[in-house]
Coordinates of C-alpha atoms in Angstrom, one line a residue:
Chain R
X1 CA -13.4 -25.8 10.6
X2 CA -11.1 -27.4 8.3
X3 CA -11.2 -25.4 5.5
X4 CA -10.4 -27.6 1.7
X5 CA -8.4 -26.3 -0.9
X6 CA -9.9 -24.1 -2.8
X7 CA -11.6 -22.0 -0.2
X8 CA -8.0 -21.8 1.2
X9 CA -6.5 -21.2 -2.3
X10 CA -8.9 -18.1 -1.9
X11 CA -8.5 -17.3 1.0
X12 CA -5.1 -17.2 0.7
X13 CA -4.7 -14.8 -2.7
X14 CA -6.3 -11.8 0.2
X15 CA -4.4 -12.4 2.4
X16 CA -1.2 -12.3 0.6
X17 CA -2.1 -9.4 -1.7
X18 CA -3.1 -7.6 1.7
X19 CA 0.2 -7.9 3.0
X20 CA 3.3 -7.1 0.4
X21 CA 6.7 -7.7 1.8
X22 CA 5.2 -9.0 4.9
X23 CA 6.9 -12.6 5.9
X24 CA 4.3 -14.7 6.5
X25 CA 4.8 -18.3 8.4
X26 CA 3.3 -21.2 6.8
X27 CA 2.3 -21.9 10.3
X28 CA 0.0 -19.0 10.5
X29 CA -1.7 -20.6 7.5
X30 CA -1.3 -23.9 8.7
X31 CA -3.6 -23.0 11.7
X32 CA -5.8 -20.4 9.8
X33 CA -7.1 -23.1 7.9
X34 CA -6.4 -26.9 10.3
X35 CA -4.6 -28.4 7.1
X36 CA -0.7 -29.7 7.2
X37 CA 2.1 -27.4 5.6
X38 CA 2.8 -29.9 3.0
X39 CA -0.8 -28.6 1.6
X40 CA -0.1 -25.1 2.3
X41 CA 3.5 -25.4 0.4
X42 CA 1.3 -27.6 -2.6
X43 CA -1.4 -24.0 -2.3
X44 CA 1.3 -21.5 -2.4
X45 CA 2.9 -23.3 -5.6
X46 CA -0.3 -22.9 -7.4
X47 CA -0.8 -19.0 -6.3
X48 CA 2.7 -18.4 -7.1
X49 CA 2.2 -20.0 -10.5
X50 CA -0.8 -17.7 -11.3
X51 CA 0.5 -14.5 -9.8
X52 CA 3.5 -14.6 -12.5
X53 CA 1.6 -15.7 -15.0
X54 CA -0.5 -12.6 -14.4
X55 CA 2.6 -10.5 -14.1
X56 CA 1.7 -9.0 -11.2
X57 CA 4.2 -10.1 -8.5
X58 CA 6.0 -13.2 -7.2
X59 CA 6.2 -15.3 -3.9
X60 CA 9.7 -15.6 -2.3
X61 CA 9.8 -18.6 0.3
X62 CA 12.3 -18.2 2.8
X63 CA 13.2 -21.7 4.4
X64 CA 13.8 -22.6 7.9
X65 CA 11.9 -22.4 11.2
X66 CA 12.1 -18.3 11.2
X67 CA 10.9 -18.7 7.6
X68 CA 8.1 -18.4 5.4
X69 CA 6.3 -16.5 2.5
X70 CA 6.3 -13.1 1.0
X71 CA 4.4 -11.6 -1.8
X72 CA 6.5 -8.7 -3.6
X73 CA 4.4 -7.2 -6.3
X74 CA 6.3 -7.4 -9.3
X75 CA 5.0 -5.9 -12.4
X76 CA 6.1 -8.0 -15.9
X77 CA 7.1 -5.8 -18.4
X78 CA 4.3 -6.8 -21.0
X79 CA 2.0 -5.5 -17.7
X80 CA 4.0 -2.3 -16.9
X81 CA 4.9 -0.9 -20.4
X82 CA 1.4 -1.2 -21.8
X83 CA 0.1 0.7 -18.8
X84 CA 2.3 3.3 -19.0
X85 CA 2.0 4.0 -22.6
X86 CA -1.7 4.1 -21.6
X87 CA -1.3 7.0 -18.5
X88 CA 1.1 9.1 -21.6
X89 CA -2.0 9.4 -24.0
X90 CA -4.0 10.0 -21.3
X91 CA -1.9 13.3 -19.6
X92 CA -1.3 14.5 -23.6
X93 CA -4.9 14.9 -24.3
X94 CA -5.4 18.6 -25.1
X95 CA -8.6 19.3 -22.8
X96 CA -5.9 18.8 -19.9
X97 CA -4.0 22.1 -20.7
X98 CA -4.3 25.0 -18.1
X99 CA -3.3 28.4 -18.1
X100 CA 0.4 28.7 -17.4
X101 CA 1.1 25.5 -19.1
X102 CA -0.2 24.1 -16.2
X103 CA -1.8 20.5 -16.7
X104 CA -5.1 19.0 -15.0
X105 CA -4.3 15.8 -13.6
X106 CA -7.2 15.8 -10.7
X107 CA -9.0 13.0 -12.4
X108 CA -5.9 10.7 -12.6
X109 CA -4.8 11.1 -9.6
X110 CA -8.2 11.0 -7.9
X111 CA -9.2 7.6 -9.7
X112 CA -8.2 5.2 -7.4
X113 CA -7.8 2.2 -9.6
X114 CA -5.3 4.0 -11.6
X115 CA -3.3 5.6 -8.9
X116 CA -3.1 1.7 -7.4
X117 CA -1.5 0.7 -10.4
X118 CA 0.9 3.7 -10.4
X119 CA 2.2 2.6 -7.1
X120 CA 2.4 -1.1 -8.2
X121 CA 4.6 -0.1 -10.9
X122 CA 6.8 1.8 -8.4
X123 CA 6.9 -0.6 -5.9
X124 CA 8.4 -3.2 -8.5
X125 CA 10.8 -0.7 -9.4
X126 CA 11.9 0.0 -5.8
X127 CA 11.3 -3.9 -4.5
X128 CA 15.2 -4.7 -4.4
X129 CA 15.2 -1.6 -2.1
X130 CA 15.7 -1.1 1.2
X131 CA 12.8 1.7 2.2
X132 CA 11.5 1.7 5.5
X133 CA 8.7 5.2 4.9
X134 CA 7.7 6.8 1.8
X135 CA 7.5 10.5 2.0
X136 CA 5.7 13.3 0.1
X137 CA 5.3 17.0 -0.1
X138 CA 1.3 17.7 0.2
X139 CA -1.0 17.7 -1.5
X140 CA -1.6 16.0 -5.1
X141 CA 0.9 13.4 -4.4
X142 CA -0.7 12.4 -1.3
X143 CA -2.6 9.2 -2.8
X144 CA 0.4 8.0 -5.0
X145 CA 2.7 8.0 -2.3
X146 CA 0.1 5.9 -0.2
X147 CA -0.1 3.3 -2.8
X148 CA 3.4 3.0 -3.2
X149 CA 3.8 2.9 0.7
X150 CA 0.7 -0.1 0.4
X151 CA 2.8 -2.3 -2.0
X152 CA 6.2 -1.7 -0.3
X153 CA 4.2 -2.9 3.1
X154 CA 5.6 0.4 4.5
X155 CA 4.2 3.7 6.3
X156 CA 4.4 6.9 4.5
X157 CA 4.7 10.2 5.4
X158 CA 3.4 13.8 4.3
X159 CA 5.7 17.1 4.4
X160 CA 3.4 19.8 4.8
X161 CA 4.2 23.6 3.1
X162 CA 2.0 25.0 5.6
X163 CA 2.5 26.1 9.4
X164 CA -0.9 24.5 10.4
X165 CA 0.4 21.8 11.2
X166 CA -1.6 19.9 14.8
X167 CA 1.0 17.2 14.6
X168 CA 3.4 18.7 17.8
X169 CA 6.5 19.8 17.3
X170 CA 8.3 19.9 13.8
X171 CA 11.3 20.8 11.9
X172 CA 11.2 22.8 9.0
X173 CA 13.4 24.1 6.3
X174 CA 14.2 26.6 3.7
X175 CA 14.3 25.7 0.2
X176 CA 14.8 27.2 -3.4
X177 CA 12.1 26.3 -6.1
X178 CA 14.1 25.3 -8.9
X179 CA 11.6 26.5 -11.6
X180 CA 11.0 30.0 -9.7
X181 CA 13.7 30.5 -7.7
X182 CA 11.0 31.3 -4.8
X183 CA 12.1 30.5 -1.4
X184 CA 9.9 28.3 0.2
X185 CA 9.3 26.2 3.7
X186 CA 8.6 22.6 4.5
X187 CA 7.9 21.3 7.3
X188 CA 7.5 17.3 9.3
X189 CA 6.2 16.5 12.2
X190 CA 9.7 15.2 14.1
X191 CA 7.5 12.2 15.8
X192 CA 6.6 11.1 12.6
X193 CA 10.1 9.9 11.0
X194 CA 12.7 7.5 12.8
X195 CA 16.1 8.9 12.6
X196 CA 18.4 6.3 10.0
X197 CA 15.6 5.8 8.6
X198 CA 15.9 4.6 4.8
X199 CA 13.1 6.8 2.5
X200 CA 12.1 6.8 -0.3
X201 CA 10.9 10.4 -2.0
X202 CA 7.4 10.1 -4.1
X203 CA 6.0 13.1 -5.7
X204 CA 3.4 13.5 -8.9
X205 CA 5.6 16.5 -10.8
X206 CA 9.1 17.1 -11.1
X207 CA 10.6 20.5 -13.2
X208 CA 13.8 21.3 -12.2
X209 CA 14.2 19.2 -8.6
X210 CA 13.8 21.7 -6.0
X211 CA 11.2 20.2 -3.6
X212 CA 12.4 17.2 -4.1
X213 CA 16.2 18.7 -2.9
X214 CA 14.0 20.3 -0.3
X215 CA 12.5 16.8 1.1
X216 CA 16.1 15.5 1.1
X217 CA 17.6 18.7 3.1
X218 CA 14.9 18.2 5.4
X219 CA 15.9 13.9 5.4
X220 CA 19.1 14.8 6.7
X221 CA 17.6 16.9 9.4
X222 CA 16.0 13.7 10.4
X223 CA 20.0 11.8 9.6
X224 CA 17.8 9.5 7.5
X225 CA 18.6 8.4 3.6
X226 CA 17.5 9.0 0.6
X227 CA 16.5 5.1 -0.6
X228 CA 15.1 6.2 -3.8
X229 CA 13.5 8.8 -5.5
X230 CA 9.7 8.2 -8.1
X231 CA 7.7 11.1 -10.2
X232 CA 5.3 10.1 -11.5
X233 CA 5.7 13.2 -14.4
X234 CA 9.0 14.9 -14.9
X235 CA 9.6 18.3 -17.1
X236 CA 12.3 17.6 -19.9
X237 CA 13.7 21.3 -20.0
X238 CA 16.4 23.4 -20.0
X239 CA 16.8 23.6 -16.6
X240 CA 19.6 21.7 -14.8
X241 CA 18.0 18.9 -12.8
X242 CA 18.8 19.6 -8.9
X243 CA 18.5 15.7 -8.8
X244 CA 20.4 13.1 -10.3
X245 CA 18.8 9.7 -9.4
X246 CA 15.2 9.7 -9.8
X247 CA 12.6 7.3 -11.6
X248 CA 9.9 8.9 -14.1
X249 CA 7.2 7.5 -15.2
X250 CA 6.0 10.1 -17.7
X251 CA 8.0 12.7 -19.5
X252 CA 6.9 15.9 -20.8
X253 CA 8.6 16.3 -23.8
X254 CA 7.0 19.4 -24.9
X255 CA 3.8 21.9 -23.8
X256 CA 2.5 24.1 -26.9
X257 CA 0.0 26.3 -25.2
X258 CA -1.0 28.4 -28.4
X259 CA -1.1 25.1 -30.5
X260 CA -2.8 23.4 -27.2
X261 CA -1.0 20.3 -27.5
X262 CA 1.1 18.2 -25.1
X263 CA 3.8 15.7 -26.1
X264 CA 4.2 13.0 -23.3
X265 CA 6.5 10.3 -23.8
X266 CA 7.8 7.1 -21.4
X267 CA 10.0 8.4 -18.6
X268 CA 13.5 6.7 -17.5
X269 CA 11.0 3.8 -15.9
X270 CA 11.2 1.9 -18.9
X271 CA 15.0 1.0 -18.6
X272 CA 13.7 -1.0 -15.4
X273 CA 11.3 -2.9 -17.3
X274 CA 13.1 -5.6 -20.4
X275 CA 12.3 -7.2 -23.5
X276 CA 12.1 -10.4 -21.9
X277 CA 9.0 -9.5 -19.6
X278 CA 10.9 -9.4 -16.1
X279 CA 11.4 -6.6 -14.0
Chain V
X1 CA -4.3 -21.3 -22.6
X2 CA -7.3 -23.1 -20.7
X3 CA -6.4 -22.6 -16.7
X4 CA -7.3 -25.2 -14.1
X5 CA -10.0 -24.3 -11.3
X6 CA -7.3 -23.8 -8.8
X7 CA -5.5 -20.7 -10.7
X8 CA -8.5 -19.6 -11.5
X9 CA -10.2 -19.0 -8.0
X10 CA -6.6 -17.3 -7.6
X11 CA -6.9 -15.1 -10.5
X12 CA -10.5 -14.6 -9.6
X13 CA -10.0 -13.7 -6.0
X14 CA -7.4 -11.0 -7.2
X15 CA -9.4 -9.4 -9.9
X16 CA -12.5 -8.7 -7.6
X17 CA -10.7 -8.0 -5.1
X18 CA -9.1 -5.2 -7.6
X19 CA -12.8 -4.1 -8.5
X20 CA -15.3 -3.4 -6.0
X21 CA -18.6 -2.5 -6.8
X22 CA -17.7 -2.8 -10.5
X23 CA -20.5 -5.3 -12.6
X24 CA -18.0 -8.1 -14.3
X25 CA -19.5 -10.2 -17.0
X26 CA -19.0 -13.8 -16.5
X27 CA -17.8 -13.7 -20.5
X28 CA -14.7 -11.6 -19.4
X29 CA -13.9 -14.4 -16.8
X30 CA -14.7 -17.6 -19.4
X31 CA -12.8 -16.1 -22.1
X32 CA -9.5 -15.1 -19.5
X33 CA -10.1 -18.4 -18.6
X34 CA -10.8 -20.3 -21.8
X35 CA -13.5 -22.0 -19.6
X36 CA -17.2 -22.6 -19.6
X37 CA -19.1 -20.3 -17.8
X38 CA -20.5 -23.0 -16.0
X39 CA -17.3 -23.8 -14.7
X40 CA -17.1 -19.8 -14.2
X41 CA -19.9 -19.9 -12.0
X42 CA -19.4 -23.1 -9.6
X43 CA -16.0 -21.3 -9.0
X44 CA -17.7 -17.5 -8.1
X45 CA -19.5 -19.9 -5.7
X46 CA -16.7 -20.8 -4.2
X47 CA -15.3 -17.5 -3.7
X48 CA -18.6 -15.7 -2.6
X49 CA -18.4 -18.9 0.3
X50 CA -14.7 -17.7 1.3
X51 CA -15.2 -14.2 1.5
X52 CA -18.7 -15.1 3.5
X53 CA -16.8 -16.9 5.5
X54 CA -14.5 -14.2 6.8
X55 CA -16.4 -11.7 6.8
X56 CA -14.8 -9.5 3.9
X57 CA -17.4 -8.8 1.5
X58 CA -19.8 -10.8 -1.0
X59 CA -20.9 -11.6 -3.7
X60 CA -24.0 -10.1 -5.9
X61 CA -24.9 -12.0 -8.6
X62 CA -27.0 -9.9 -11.5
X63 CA -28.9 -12.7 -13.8
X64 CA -29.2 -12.1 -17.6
X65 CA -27.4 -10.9 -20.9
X66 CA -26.6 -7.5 -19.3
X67 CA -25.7 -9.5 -16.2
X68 CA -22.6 -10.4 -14.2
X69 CA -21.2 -10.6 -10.8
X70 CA -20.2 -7.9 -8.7
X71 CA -18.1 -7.7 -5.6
X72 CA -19.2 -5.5 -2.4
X73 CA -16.5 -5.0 0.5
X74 CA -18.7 -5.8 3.6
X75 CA -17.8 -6.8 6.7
X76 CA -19.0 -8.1 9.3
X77 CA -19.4 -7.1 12.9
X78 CA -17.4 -10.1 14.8
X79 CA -14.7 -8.2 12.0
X80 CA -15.5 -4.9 12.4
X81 CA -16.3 -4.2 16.5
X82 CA -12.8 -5.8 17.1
X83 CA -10.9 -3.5 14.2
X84 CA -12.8 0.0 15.9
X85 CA -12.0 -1.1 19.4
X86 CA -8.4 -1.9 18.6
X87 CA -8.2 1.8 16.8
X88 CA -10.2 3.2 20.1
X89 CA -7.6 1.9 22.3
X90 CA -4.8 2.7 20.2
X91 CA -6.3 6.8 19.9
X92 CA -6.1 6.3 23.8
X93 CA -2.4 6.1 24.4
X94 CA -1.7 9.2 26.4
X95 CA 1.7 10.1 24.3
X96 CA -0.6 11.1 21.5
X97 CA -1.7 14.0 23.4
X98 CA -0.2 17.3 21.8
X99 CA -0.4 20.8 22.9
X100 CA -3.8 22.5 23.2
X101 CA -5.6 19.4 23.4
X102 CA -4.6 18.1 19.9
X103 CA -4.1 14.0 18.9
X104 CA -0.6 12.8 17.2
X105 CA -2.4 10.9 14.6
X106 CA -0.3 10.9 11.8
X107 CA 1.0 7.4 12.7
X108 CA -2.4 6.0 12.3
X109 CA -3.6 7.8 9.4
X110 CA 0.4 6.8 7.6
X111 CA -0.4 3.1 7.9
X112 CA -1.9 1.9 4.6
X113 CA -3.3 -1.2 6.0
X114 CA -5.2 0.3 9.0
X115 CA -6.1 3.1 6.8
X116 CA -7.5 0.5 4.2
X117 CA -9.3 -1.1 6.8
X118 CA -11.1 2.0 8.1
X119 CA -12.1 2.3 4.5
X120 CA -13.2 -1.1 4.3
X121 CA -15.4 -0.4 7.3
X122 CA -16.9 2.9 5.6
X123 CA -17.3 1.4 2.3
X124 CA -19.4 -1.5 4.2
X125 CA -21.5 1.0 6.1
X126 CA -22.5 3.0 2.9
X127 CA -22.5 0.2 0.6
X128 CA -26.4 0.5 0.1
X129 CA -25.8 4.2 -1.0
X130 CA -25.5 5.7 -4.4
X131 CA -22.0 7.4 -4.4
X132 CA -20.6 8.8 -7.0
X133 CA -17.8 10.2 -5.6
X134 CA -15.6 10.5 -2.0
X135 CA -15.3 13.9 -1.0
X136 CA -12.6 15.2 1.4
X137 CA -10.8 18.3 2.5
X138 CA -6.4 19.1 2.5
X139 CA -4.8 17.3 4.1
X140 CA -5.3 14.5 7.2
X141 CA -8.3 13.3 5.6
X142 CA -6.3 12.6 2.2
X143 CA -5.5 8.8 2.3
X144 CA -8.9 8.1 4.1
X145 CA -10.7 9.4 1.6
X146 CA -8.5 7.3 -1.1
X147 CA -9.4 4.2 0.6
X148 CA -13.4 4.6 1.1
X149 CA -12.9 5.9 -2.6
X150 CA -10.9 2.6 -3.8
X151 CA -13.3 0.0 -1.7
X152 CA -16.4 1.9 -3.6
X153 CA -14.8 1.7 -6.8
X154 CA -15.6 5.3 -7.1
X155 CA -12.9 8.4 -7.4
X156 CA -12.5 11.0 -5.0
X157 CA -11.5 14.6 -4.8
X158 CA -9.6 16.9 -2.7
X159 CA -11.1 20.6 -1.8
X160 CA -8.2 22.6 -0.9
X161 CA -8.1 25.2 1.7
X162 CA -5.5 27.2 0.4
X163 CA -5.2 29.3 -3.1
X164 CA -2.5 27.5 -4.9
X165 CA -4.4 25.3 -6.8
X166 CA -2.9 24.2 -10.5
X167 CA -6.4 23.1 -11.0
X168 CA -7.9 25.5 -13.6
X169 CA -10.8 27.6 -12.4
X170 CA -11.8 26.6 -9.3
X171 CA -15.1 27.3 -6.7
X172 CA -14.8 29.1 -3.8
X173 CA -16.9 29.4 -0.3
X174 CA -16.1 31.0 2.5
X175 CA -17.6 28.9 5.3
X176 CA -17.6 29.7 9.4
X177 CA -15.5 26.8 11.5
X178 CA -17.9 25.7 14.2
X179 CA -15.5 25.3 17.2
X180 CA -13.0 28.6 16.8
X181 CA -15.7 30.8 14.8
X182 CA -12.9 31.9 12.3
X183 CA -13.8 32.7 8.6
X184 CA -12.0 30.5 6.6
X185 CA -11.9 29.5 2.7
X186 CA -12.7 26.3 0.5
X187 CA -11.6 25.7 -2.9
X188 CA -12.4 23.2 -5.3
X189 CA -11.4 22.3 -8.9
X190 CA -14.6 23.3 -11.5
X191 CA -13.8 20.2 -13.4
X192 CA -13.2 18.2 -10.5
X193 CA -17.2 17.2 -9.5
X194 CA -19.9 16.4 -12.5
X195 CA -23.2 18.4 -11.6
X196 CA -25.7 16.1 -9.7
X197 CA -23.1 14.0 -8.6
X198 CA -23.9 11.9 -5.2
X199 CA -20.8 12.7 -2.9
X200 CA -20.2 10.8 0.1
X201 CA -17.9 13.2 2.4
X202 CA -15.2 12.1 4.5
X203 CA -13.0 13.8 7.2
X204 CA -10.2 12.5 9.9
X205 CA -12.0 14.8 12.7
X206 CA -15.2 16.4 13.6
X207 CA -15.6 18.8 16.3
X208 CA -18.6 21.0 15.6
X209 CA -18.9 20.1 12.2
X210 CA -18.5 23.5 10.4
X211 CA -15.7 22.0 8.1
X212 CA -18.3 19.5 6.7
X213 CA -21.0 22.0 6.6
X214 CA -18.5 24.3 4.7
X215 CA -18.0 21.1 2.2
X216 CA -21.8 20.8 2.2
X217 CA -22.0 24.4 0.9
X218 CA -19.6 24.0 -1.8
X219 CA -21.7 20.7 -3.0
X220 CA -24.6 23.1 -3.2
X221 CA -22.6 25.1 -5.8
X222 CA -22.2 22.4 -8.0
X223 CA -25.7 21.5 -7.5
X224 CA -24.8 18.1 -6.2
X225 CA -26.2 16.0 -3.0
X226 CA -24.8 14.8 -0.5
X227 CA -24.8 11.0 -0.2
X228 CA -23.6 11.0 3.7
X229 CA -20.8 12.0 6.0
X230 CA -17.9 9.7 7.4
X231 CA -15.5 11.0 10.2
X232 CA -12.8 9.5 11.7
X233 CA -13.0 10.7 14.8
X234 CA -16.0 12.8 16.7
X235 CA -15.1 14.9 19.6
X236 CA -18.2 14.9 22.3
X237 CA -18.5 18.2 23.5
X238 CA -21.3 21.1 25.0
X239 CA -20.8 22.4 21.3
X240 CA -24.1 21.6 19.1
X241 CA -23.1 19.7 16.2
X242 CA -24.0 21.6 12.7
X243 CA -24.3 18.2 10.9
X244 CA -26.7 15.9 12.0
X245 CA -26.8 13.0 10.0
X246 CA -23.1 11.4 10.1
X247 CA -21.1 8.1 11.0
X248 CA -18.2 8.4 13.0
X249 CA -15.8 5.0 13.7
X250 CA -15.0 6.6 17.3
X251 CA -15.7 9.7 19.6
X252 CA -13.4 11.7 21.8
X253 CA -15.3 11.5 24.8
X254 CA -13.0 13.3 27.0
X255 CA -9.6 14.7 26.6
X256 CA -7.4 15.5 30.1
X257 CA -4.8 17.7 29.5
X258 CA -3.2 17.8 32.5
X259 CA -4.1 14.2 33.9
X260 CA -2.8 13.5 30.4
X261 CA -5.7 10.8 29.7
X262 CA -8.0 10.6 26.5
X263 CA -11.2 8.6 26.5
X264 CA -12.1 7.1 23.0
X265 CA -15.2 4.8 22.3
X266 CA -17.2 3.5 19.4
X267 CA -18.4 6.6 17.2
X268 CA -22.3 5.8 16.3
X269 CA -21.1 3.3 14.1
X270 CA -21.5 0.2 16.0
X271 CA -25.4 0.8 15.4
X272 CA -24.8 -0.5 11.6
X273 CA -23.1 -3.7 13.1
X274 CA -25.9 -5.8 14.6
X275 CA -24.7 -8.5 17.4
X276 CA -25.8 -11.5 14.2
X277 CA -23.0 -11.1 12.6
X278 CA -24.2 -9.2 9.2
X279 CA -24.5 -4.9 8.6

């Protein structure tokens, strides 16, 4: 069935937002839908169009016979910024503060919408980067780093701090907590992580750096790279950071258990996103 | 700025992709739009048609003031027979098979977009239920749960079966696993589930069930229901099952260690997929 333009101008929208930073050729629409590429290249112009003036991502066409389209989800900066600025007065409201200074972020992190959006903004920030896995440490960062690993079209991976692990043999190491100076074990499933493989490091809370150090001991274990590194919430203390390059989204300027408040400001993400509303 | 028909159906198709099960009044879309909301609804027809089409969901169209449109993922079966018996064959490669009978999953279960589409199966299966929120248990289960969570436009939570939980005060059960009779402890987050709340679980693997019965008893202590159970994967054994209403997308019917052969077919699923096409 030949299918006419707007069904395919719908049709199309799914299937691109279904596969980020997947090349798809024109000939696969071309068949999907019996209607000449000259139509499909007219159809993509007019989702491209709306997809940046949404701010939400761009289509790249790559020419020639091994050629065709990607969508890389690009958040604008007057999309990004706004959000963010949303998630700080969110995470500073007082009813979040726990005993030990500890914060309660279960119902961000367990709202799907908002965790999708978290990833999207991490995904533009990392989209110039080569990343073939995401990885995390379990357990709360477990749904950020698979919406990051969904926009980056990628697979992710989860380091597990326990020895239950049903996933064959593994390799673990040591590491040192950088808040409490506890020695602690990771471990990953050696199947699960190609060696050379480029990675990018996702977790929901960074203080001083230590797991994250730990998940990059254990990448050269694996004689992968580090291709990035994206908290979601880093501490602003003291403390030396055990890391250098890392993206924040969220910084915690200041916890006042006896006052019960919580200062929560931008983190280093906004440098990524300009004035001028691009990425 | 009015927008044509064509960047509309885009924008459209994005946005309800983006919010499943959520009620959208057609004034949001005429005012993004600048359009009238006849125009709005000629072009939800359009859509709903589409996404009829191929088998990804429809349209539900509430009349009135308080009215709107609303967008449930549903497949179809000549969609979702072929995803389950693609996943069946690929849970039957004999290098998954690990020592002591266990699966290497964590390739599966670290793809976004298969992991998106088993929640796109789940979420069609209980569309018709009133869930409140997707329940599942550290750590496999994680990014299942996420996506049954995200295509029901509900959140989820994680009940953790370890004691360093950041979570505030937390429940606690102490719950029997049905295949290795251990005693073994659940945790979950006080804030984490409202009282009465309808709680749809979900879990990677079921063997005799006494993981989801444990979760069943922890619901109890929040005084909230159960709105059904979704697994992964069902082993078949002699064991008696201690859950008896459930869906599973495939069942383990044998596992050969030494032959090194696993047999996987349709879980009980494939009885909400009738042979006309609809769920």
């Amino acid at each position: 069935m030949k299918i006419r333009r707007s069904g395919r101008l719908v049709d199309m929208t799914r299937y691109l937002l279904d596969h980020p930073h997947h090349l798809i050729s024109l000939t696969i629409f071309a068949e999907r839908y019996k209607s000449a590429k000259s139509s499909i290249s007219e159809d993509l112009d007019i989702v491209s169009e709306m997809l940046e003036h949404e701010g939400t991502g761009r289509l790249v066409t790559v020419p020639g016979a091994a050629g065709g389209v990607m969508f890389i989800p690009t958040w604008s900066s007057e999309k990004a910024l706004p959000f963010i600025d949303d998630l700080c007065e969110r995470v500073a409201r007082p009813d979040r503060l726990l005993p030990g200074g500890y914060l309660y972020l279960t119902d961000l992190l367990g709202n799907p919408r908002m965790v999708k959006q978290m990833g999207q903004v991490f995904a533009s920030v990392f989209s110039q980067k080569k990343v073939d896995v995401v990885m995390t440490i379990a357990t709360k960062g477990i749904p950020l780093a698979y919406a990051v690993a969904e926009q980056l079209g990628v697979p992710f991976v989860i380091v597990r701090s326990d020895s239950r692990v049903t996933e064959g043999s593994t390799v673990s190491i040591n590491y040192v907590s950088g808040s409490s100076k506890a020695i602690r074990t990771m471990a990953l499933a050696r199947r699960s992580l190609p060696r050379g493989a480029n990675v990018l490091l996702i977790d929901d809370f960074m203080k001083a750096g230590g797991t994250i150090r730990g998940m990059m001991s254990l990448l050269s274990e694996f004689e992968a790279k580090v291709a990035g590194v994206g908290v979601l919430i880093e501490a602003e203390g003291a403390e030396k950071k055990m890391v250098s390059e890392y993206v924040s989204l969220m910084k915690l300027a200041d916890v006042d258990v006896d006052l019960g408040q919580i200062q929560v400001k931008r983190g280093n993400v906004d440098q990524y996103f300009t004035s001028d509303g691009n990425t």
